[in-house]
Coordinates of C-alpha atoms in Angstrom, one line a residue:
X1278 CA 0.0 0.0 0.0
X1279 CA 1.4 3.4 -1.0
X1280 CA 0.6 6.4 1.1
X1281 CA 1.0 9.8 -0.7
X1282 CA 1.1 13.4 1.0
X1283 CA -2.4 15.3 1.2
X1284 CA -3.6 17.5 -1.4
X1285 CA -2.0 20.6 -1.2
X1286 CA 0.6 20.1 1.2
X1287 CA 4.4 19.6 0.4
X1288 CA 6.8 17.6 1.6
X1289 CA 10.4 19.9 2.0
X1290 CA 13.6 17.7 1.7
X1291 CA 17.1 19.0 3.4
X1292 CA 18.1 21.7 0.4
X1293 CA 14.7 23.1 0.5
X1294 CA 14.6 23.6 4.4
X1295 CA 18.0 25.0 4.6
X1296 CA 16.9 27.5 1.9
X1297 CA 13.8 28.4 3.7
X1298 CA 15.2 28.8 7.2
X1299 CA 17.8 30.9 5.8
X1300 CA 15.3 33.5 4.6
X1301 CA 13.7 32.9 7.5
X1302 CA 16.5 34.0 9.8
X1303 CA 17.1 37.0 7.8
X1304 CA 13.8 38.1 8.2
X1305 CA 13.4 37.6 11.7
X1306 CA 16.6 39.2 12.3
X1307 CA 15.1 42.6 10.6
X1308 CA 11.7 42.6 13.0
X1309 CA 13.7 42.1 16.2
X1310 CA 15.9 45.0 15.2
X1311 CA 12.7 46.8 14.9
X1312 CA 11.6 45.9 18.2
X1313 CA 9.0 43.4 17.7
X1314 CA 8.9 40.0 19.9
X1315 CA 7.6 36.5 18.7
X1316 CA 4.9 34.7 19.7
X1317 CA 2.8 31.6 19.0
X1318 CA -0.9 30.7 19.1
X1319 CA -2.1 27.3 19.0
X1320 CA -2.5 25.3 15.7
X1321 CA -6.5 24.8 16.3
X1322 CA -8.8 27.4 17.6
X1323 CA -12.0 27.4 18.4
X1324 CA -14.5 28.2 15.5
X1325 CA -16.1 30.8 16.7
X1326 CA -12.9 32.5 16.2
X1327 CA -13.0 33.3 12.6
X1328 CA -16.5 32.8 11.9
X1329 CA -16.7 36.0 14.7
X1330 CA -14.4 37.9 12.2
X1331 CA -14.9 36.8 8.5
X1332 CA -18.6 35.6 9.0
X1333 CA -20.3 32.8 8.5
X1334 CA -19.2 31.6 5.0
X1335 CA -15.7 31.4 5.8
X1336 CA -16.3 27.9 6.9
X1337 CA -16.2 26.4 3.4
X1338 CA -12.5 27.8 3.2
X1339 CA -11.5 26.0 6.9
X1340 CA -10.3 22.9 8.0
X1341 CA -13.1 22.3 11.0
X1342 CA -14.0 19.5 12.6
X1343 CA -16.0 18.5 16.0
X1344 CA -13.6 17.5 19.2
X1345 CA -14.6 14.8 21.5
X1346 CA -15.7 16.5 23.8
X1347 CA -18.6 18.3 20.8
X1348 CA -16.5 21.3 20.5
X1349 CA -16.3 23.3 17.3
X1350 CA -12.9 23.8 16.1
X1351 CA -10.8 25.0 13.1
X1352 CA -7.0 25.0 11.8
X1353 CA -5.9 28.4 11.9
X1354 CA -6.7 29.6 8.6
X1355 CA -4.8 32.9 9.2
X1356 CA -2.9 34.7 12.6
X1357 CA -4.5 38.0 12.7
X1358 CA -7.5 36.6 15.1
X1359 CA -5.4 34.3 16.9
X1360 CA -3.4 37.2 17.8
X1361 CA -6.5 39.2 19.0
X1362 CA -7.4 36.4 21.1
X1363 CA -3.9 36.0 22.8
X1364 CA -3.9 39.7 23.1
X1365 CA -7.8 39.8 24.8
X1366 CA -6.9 36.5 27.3
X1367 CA -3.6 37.2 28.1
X1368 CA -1.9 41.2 27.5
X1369 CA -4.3 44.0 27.6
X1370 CA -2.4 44.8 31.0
X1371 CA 1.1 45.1 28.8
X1372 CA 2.9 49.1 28.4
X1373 CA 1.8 49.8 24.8
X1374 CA 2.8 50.1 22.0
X1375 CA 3.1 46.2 22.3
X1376 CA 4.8 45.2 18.9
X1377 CA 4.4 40.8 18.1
X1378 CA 5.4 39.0 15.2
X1379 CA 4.7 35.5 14.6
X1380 CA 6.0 32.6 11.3
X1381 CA 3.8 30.1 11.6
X1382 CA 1.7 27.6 9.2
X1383 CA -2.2 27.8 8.5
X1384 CA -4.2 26.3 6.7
X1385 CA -7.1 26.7 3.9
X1386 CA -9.7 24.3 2.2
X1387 CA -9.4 25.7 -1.4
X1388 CA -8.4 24.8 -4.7
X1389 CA -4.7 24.0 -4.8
X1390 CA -3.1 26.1 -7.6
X1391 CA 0.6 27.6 -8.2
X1392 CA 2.0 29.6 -5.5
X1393 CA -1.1 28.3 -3.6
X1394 CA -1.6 25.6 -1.3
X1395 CA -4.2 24.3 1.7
X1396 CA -1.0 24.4 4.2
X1397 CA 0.9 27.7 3.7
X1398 CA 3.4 29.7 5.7
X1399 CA 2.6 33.2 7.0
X1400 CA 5.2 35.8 8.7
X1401 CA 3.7 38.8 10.0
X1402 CA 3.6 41.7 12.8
X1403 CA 1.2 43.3 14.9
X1404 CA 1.6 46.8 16.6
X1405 CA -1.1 47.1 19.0
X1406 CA -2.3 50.2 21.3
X1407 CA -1.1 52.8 19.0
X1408 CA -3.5 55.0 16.9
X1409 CA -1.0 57.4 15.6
X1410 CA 0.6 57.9 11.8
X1411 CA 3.9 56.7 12.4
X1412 CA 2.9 53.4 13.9
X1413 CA 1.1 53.1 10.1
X1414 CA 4.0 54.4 8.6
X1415 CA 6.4 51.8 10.8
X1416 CA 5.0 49.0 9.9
X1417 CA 4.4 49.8 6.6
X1418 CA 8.6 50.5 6.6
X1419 CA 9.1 47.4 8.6
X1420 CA 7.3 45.2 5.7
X1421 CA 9.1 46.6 3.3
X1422 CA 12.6 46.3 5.0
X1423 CA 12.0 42.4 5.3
X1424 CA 11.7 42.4 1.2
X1425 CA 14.5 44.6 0.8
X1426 CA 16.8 42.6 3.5
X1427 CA 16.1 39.1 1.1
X1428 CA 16.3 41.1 -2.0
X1429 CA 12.8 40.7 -3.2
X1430 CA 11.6 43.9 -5.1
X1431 CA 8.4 44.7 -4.4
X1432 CA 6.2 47.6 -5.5
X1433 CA 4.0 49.1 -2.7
X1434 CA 0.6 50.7 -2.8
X1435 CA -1.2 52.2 -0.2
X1436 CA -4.0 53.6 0.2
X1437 CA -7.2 54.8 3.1
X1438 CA -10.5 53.1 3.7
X1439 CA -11.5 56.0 5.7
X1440 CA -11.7 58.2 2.4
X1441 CA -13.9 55.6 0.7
X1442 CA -16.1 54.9 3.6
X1443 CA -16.5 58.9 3.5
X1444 CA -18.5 58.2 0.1
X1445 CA -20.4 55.6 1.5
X1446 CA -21.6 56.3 4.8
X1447 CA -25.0 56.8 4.1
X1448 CA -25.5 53.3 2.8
X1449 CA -25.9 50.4 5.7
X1450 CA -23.1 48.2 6.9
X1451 CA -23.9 45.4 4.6
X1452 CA -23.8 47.1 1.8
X1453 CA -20.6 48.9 2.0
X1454 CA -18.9 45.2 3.2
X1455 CA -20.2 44.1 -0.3
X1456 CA -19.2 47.2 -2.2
X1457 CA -15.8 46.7 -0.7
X1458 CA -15.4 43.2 -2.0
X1459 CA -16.0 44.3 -5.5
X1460 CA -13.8 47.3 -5.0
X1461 CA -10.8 44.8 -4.0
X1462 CA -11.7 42.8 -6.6
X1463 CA -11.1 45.0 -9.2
X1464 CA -14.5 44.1 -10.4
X1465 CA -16.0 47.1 -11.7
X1466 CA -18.8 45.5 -13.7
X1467 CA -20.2 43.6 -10.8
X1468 CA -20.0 47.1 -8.5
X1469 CA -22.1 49.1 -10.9
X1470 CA -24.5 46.2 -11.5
X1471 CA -24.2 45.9 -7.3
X1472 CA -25.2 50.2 -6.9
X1473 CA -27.4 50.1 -9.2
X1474 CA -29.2 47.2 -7.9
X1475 CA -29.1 48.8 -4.6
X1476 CA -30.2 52.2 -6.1
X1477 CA -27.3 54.4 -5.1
X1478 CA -27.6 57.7 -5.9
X1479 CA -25.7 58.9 -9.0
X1480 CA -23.4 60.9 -7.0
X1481 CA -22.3 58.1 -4.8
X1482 CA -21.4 56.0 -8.1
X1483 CA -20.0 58.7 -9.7
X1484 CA -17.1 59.4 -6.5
X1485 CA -17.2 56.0 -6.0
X1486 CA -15.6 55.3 -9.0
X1487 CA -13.6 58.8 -9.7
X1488 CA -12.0 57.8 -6.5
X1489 CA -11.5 54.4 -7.1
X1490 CA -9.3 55.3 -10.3
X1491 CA -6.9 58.2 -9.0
X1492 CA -3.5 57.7 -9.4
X1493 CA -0.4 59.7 -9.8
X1494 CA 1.3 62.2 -8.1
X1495 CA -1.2 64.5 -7.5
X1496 CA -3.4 62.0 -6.4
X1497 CA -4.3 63.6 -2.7
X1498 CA -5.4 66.8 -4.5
X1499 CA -7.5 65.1 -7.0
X1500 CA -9.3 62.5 -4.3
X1501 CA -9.6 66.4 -2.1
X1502 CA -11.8 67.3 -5.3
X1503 CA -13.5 64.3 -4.6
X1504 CA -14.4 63.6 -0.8
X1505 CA -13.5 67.1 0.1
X1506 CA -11.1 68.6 2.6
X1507 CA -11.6 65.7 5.1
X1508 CA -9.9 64.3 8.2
X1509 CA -9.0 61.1 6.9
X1510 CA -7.3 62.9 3.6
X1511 CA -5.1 64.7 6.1
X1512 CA -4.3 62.0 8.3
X1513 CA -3.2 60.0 5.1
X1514 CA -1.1 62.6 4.1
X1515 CA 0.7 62.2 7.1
X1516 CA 1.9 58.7 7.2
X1517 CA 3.0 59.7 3.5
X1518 CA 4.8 62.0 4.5
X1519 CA 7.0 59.9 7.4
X1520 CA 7.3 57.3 4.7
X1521 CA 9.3 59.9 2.4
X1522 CA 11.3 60.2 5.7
X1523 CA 12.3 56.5 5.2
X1524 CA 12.7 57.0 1.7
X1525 CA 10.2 54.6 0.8
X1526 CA 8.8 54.7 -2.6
X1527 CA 5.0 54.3 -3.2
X1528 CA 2.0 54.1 -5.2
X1529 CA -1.2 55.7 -3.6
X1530 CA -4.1 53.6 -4.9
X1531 CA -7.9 54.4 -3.3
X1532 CA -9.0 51.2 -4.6
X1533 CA -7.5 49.0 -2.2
X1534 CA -10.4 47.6 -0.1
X1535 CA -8.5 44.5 1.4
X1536 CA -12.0 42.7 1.4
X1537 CA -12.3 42.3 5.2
X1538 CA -14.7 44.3 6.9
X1539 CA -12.1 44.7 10.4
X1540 CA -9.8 47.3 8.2
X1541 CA -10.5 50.6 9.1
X1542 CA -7.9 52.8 8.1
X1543 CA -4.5 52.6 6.0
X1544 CA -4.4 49.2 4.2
X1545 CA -1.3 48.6 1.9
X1546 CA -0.6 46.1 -0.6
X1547 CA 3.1 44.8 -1.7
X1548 CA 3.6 43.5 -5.2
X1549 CA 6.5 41.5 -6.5
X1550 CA 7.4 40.8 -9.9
X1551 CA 7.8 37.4 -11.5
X1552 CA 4.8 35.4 -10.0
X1553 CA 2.2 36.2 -12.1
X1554 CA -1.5 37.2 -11.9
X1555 CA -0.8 35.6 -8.1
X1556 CA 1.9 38.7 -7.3
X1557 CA 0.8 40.2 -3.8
X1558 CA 3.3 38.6 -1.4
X1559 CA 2.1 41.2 1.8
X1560 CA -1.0 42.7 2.8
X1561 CA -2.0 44.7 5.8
X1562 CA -2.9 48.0 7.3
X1563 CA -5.0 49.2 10.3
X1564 CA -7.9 47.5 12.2
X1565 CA -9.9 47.3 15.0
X1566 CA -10.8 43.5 16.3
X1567 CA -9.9 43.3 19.7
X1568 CA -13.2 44.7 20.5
X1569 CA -15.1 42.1 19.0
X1570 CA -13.2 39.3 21.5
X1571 CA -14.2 40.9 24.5
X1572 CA -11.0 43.8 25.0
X1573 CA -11.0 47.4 24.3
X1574 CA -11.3 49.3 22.0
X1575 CA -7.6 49.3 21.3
X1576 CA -5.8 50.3 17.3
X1577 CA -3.9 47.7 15.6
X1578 CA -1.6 47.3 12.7
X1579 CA -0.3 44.5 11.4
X1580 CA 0.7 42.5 8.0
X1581 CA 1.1 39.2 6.5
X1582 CA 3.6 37.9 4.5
X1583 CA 2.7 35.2 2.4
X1584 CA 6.8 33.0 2.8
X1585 CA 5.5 30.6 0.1
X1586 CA 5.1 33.2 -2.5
X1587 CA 8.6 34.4 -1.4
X1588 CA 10.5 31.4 -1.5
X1589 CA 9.4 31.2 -5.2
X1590 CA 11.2 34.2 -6.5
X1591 CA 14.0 35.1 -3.6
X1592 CA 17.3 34.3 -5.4
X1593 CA 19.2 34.4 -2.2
X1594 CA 21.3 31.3 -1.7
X1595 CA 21.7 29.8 1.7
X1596 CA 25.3 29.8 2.6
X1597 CA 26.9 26.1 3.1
X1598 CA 28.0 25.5 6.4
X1599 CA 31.9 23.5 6.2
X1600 CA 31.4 20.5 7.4
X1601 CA 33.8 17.4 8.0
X1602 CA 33.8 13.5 8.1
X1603 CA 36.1 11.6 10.3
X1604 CA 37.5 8.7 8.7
X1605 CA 38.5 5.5 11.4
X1606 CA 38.9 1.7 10.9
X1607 CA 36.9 -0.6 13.3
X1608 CA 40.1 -0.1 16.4
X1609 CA 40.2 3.8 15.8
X1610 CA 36.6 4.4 16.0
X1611 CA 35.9 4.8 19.7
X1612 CA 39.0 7.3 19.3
X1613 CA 37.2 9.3 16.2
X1614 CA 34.0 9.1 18.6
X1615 CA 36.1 11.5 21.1
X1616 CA 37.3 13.0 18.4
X1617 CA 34.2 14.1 16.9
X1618 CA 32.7 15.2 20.0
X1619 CA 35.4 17.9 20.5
X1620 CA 35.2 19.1 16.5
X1621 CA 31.5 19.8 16.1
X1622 CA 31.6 22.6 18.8
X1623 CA 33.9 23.9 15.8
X1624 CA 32.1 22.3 12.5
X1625 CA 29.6 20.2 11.6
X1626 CA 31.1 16.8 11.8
X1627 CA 30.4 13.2 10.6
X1628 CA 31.6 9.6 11.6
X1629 CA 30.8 6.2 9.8
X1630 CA 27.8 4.6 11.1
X1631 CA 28.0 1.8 8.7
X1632 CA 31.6 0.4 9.4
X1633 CA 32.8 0.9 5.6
X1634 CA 36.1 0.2 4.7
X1635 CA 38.7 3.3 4.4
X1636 CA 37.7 3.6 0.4
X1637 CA 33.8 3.7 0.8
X1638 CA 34.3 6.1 3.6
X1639 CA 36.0 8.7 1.9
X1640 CA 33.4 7.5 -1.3
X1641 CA 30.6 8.5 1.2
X1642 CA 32.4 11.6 2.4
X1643 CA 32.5 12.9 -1.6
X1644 CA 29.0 11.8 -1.7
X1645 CA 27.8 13.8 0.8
X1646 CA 29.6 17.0 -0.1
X1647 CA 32.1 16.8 2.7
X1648 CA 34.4 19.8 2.4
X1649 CA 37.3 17.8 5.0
X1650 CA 37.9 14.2 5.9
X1651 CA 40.3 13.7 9.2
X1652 CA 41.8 9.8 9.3
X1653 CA 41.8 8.4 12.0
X1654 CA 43.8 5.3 11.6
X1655 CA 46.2 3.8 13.5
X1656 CA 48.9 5.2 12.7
X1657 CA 48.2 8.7 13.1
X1658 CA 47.0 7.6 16.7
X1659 CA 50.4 6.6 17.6
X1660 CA 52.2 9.7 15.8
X1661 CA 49.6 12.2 17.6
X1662 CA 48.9 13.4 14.7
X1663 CA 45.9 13.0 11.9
X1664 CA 45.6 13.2 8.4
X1665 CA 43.2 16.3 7.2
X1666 CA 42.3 16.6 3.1
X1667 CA 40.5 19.2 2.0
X1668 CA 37.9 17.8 -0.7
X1669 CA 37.5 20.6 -2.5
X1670 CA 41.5 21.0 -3.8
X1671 CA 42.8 17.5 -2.3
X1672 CA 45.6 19.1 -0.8
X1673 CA 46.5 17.3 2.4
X1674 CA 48.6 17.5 5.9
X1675 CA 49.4 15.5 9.0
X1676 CA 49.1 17.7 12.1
X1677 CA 48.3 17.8 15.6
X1678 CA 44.4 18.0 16.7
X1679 CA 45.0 21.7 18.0
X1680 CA 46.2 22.6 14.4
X1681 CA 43.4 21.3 13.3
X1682 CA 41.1 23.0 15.0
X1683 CA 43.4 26.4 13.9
X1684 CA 42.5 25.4 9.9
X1685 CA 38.9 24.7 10.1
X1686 CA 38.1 27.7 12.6
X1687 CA 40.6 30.2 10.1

């Protein structure tokens, strides 16, 4: 009987792991520099969780089940509400800002497709208690620092919900949730069949979409023409403004909607280039959730990374660690044991488990991309001395253990 992997899932062999924790390190090295600490939430939440966030339909997207004990539960299909949770059970006493990232796997019930699978990998932040521009405009900088740190070139856009919510505030809150998912969608078709279904008045439809379609430079003034001289136009011009302090370049775009209802403020969008139609790799902006699990009514910002998306275009190459294999015949190898123990707090380091002879050893050690063997043989245990060949030129010495250690460590 052969047993294959799960739709959508992947297995990850030794190169591929080594590749992805390397990109991993780098970018967790850039968000503790920034501050932020890591946490972890559990793999399965209770249901409630996300249906409380994303409504009811988001259950044909999860991995649920029913526990033994008749409970409700999901697989995390994203960490945003997790985080909430944690936050609402376990920090609202914590000095704010309180800055959290988290690289963790979730998963989603949906058609597996390139760049897209039912178990993914998300790395993210979350900057929680601070309603002011520059924690937008910091964690905005922070996403973008992570791309540029793996050298991933990624074109950013950001925009305000605020200014579109201006336009539709005297519809009800279903309504604008729906006109928001066309406006994320880019579907402009289905919104003008949507307003006109819903009668909209002509003005609404016509700022709707004048806004909707600004771009350029000038793009503040001409959405001013639009909405009018109003607060949230202001306050966007402010985190724009810190940005061109960290000289970040960006594209303001009015029509990103994110198509969750919990955004209420700046929401950005990071594309990259060479993954297709599929090319956001990080998404994010302000919101307001905590509320809804029983905490304050406390400001959050926060992103997600999508790492799978990354790992398909990132062309840095994980470093290869040196590493050595000790060479011994059956009445050196408790010797090489000793040996070894003392060399791996200097290199990774390698002994025969198989009890080769002295040829298929050294055939083993090419095989597995040893860059030094060290014999051990009986001879060089009487002299004091062992035999180290680098495998990559072939030259060759006899030295002492301490020299040894002085090559491999220079």
């Amino acid at each position: 009987m052969s047993i294959t992997k799960p739709r959508g899932t992947r297995d990850f062999l030794p190169e591929d792991m080594e590749q992805r924790r390397y990109i991993e390190s780098i970018m967790r090295d850039i968000v503790k520099k920034w501050g932020y600490r890591e946490i972890m939430t559990p793999t399965f939440e209770h249901l409630d969780l996300f249906t409380l966030k994303s409504g009811e339909t988001i259950v044909d997207e999860l991995y649920n089940f029913t526990d033994k004990g008749n409970r409700e539960m999901a697989l995390r299909p994203e960490l945003t509400a997790p985080v909430m949770r944690m936050y609402t059970n376990e920090l609202q006493a914590t000095s704010k800002p309180l800055k959290l990232y988290y690289f963790e796997n979730c998963f989603r019930y949906e058609r597996p497709q390139k760049g897209r699978y039912r178990e993914f990998w998300q790395f993210g932040v979350e900057l929680i208690g601070s309603k002011k521009e520059d924690a937008d405009a910091e964690v905005i900088a922070l996403a973008m620092s992570i791309l540029d740190a793996i050298k991933v070139n990624g074109t950013l856009n950001v925009g305000h919900l605020g200014v579109i919510r201006h336009i539709l505030k005297e519809l009800d809150t279903e309504h604008q949730s729906n006109i928001m998912r066309y406006v994320d969608k880019k579907d402009d078709t289905g919104l003008d069949d949507y307003l006109e279904n819903i009668n909209a008045t002509a003005s609404l439809r016509r700022n709707l979409f004048e806004l909707i379609s600004i771009q350029g430079d000038d793009a503040l003034e001409k959405a001013k023409e639009v909405v009018g001289d109003i607060e949230e136009l202001q306050y966007f011009k402010n985190v724009l403004n810190i940005l061109d302090i960290y000289e970040i370049p960006y594209n303001i775009d009015f029509g990103i909607a994110r198509g969750l209802d919990y955004y209420t403020g700046i929401v950005f969008e990071i594309y990259a280039d060479n993954l297709g139609a599929q090319n956001q790799v990080c998404g994010g902006g302000s919101y307001q959730l905590i509320k809804l699990f029983g905490g304050g009514d406390v400001p959050s910002t926060g992103f997600g990374i999508g790492f799978d998306r990354l790992m398909q275009i990132c062309d840095l190459v994980c470093p290869k660690p040196k590493n050595l294999m000790i060479i011994s015949t059956d009445n050196t190898r408790s010797e090489a044991i000793k040996i070894g123990q003392r060399l791996r707090e200097i290199v990774p380091t390698q002994v025969d488990l198989m009890h080769r002879n002295f040829k298929a050893q050294l055939s083993h050690a090419n095989n597995i991309g040893a860059d030094h063997v060290l014999i051990v043989g009986e001879k060089e245990l009487e002299l004091g001395k062992f035999t180290l060949k680098d495998m990559n030129t072939g030259y060759q010495e006899t030295i002492h253990i301490d020299d040894i250690i002085d090559r491999l460590t220079s």
